[in-house]
Coordinates of C-alpha atoms in Angstrom, one line a residue:
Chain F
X1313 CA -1.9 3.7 -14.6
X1314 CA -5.1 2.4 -12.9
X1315 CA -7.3 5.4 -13.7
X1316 CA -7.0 6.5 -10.0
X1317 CA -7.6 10.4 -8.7
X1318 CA -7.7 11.8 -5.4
X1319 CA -9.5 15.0 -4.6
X1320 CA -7.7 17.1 -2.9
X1321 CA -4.2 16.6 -3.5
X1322 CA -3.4 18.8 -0.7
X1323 CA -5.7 19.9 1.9
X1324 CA -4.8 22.4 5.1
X1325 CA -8.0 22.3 7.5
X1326 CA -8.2 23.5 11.4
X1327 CA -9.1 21.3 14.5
X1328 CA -12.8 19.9 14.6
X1329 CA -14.3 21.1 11.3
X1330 CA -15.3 18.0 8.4
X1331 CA -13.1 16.7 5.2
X1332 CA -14.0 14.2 2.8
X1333 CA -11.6 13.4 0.5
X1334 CA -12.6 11.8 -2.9
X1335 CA -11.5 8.4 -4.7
X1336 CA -12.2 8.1 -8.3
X1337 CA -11.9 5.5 -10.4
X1338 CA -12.9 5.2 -14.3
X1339 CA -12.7 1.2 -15.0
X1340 CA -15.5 -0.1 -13.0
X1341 CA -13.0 -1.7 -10.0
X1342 CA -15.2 -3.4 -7.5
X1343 CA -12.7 -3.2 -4.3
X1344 CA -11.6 0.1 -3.7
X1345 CA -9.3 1.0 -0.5
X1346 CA -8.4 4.1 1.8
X1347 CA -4.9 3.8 3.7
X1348 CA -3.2 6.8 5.6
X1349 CA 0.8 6.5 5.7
X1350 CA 2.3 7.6 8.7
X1351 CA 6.2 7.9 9.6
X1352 CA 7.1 4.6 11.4
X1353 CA 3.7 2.9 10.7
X1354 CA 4.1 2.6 7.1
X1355 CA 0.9 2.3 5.2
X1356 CA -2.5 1.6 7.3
X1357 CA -5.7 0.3 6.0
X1358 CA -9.0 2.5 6.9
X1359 CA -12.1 1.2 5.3
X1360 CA -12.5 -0.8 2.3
X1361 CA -15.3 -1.2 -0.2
X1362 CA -16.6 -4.4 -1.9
X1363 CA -19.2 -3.0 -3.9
X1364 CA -21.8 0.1 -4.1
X1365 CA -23.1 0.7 -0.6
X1366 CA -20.6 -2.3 0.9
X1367 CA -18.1 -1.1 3.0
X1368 CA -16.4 -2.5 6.0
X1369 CA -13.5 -1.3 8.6
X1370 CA -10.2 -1.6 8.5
X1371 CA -7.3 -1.5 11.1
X1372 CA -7.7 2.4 11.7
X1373 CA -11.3 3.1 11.5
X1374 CA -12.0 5.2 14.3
X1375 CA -12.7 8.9 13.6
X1376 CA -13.6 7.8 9.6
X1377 CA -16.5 6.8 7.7
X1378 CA -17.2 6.1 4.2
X1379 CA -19.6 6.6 1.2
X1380 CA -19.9 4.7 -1.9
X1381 CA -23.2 5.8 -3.4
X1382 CA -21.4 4.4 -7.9
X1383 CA -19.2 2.2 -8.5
X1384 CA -16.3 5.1 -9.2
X1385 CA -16.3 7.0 -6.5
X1386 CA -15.4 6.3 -2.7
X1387 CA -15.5 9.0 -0.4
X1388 CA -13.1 9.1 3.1
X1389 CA -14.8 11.6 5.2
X1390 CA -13.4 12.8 8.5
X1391 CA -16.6 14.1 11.0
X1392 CA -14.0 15.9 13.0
X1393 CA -11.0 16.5 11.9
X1394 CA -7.8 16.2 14.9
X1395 CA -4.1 16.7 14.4
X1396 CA -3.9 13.3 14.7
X1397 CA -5.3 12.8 11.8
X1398 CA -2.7 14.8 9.5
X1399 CA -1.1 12.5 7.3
X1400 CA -1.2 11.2 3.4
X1401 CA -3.9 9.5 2.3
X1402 CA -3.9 6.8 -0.4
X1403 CA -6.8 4.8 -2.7
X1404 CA -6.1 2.1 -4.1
X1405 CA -8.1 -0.2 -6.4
X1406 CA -7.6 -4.0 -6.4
X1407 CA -7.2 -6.1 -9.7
X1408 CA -6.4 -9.6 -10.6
X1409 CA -6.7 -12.8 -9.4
X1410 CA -4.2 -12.4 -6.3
X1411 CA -5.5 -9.0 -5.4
X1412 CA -3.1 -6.8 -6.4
X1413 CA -3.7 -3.2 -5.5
X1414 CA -2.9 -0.2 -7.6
X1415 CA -2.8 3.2 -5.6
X1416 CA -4.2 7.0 -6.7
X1417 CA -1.4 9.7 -6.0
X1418 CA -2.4 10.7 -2.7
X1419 CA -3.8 13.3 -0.8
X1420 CA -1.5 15.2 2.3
X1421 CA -3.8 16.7 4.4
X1422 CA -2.8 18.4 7.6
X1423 CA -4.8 19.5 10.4
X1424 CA -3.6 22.4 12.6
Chain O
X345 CA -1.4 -11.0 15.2
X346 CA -0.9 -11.2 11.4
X347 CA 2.4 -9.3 10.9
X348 CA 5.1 -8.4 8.3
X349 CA 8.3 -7.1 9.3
X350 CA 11.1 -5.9 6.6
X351 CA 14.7 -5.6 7.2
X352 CA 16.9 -3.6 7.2
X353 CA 14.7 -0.6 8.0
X354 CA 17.5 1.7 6.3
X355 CA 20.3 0.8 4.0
X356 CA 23.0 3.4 2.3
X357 CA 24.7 1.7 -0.9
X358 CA 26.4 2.7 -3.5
X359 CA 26.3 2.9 -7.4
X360 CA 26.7 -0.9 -8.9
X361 CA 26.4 -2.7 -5.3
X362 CA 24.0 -5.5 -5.4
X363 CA 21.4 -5.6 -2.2
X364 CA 18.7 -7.9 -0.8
X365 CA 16.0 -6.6 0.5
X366 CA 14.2 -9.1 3.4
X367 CA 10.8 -9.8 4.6
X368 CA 9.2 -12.0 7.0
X369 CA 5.4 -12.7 7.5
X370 CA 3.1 -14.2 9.8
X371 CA -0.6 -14.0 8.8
X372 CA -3.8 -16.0 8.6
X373 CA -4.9 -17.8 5.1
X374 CA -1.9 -16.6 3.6
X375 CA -2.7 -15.8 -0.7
X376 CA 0.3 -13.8 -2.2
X377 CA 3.5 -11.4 -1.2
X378 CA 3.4 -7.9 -3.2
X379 CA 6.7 -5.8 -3.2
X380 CA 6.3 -1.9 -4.0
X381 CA 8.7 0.9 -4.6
X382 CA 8.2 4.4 -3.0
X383 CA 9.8 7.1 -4.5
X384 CA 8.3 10.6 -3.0
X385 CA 4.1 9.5 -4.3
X386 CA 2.2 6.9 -3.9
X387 CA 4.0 3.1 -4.3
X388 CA 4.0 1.7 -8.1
X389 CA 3.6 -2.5 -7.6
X390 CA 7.1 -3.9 -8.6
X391 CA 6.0 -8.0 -7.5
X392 CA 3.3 -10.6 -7.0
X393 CA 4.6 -14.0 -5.7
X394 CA 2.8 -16.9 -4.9
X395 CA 4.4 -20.0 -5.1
X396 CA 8.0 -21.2 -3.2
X397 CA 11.2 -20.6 -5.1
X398 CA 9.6 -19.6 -8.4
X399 CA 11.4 -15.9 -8.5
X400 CA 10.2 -13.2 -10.4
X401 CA 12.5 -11.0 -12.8
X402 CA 12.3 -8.0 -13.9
X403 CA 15.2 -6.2 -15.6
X404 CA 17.7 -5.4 -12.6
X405 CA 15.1 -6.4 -10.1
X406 CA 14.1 -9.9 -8.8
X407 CA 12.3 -11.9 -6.1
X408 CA 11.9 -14.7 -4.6
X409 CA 8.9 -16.1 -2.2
X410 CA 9.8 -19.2 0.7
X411 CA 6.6 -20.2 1.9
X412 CA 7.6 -23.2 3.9
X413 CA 9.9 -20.1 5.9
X414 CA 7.6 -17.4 5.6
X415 CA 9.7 -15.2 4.0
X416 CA 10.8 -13.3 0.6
X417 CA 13.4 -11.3 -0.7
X418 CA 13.9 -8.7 -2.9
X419 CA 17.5 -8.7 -5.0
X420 CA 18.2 -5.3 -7.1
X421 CA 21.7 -5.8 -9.1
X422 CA 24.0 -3.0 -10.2
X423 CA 21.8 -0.4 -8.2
X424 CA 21.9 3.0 -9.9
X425 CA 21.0 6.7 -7.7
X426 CA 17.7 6.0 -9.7
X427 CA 16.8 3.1 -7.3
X428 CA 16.7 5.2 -4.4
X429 CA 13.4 4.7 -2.7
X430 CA 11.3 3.0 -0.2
X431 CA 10.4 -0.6 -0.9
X432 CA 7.3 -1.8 0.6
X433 CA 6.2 -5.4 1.3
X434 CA 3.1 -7.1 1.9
X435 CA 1.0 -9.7 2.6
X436 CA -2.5 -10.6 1.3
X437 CA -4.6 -12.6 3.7
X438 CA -7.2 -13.7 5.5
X439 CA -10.9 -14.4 2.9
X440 CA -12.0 -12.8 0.0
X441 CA -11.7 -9.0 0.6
X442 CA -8.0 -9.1 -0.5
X443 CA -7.1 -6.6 1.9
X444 CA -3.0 -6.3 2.2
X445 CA -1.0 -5.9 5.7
X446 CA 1.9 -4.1 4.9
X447 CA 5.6 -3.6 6.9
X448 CA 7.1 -0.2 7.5
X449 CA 9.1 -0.2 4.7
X450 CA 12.9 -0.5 3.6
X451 CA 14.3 3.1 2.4
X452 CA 17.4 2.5 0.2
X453 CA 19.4 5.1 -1.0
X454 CA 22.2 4.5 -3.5
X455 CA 25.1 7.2 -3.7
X456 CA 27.0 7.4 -6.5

């Protein structure tokens, strides 16, 4: 167990209004990670974060931003929400020497 | 294009069959291989290879990394129904971020 929550777990929200979903961590991991998991894409990465107010894109950016104001939480917020956008959300935290990532339980959110 | 493709994409088995599990990889600065399982949550890290031909064990489970061929391979023994899931696989690469490209996935399922 990494000390990983998500906030929601599952989250029903309609076309064009915000979501953030939250990403908490209790053992001070710098790296922290949002992926969304899609049938037949397997898991994408979103944005990552190297540090308190460092964050970069990942492969699937577009449509996402993120917030890491402490160390423990990262925040995946979605301005606009489309039904595009429906899908399961992971965090993961990276530890060790090779960058092994451990991932939170997930959020499923869906977006009518 | 850094890429990592698993095969099969689907396997059926059944109780006490042995399987391998493939994947190939193609990516930039390569640093490790990480195999996952999925059951129906987020993936629990099973692997973290390195080096060629040193495998890793663990219990019923093992792998195995080729660097020279770009490959590894995941070997489960005896399989039981409990083994039923989706094994991930993927790459670490590129600089200092860590961040992991990961294939679509292998789902296994084992009938007794």
């Amino acid at each position: 167990d990494a000390g990983i929550t998500q906030s929601p777990r599952h989250k029903v929200t309609e076309t064009g209004t915000p979501v953030t979903l939250r990403c908490h961590q209790t053992e001070n991991h710098r790296y922290m990670y949002w992926y969304r998991q899609d049938p037949g894409h397997g898991l994408r990465l979103i944005h990552y974060s190297y540090g308190v107010k460092d964050t970069d894109k990942g492969e699937v950016s577009d449509g996402y931003s993120v917030s890491r104001s402490k160390t423990e939480d990262f925040l995946l917020t979605l301005e606009s929400a489309t039904s595009s956008q429906t899908s399961v959300y992971f965090c993961a935290i990276r530890q060790g020497a090779y960058n092994e990532q451990f991932f939170g339980p997930g959020t499923r959110l869906t977006v009518l | 294009e850094d890429k990592v493709v698993q095969s099969p994409l689907s396997l059926v088995v059944h109780e006490g069959d042995t399987v391998t599990l493939n994947c190939s990889y193609e990516v930039t600065n390569f640093r490790s291989l990480l195999w996952y399982k999925q059951e129906k949550k987020a993936p629990t890290f099973l692997f973290m290879l390195t080096s060629s031909g040193i495998e890793k064990k663990s219990g019923r489970l093992s792998s195995i990394l080729d660097k020279k061929e770009l490959f590894s391979i995941l070997n489960i023994t005896a399989t039981q129904t409990g083994d039923s899931a989706v094994y991930l696989c993927a790459s670490n690469y590129g600089g200092s971020q860590g961040n992991l490209i990961f294939g679509k996935g292998t789902k296994l399922s084992v009938k007794p």
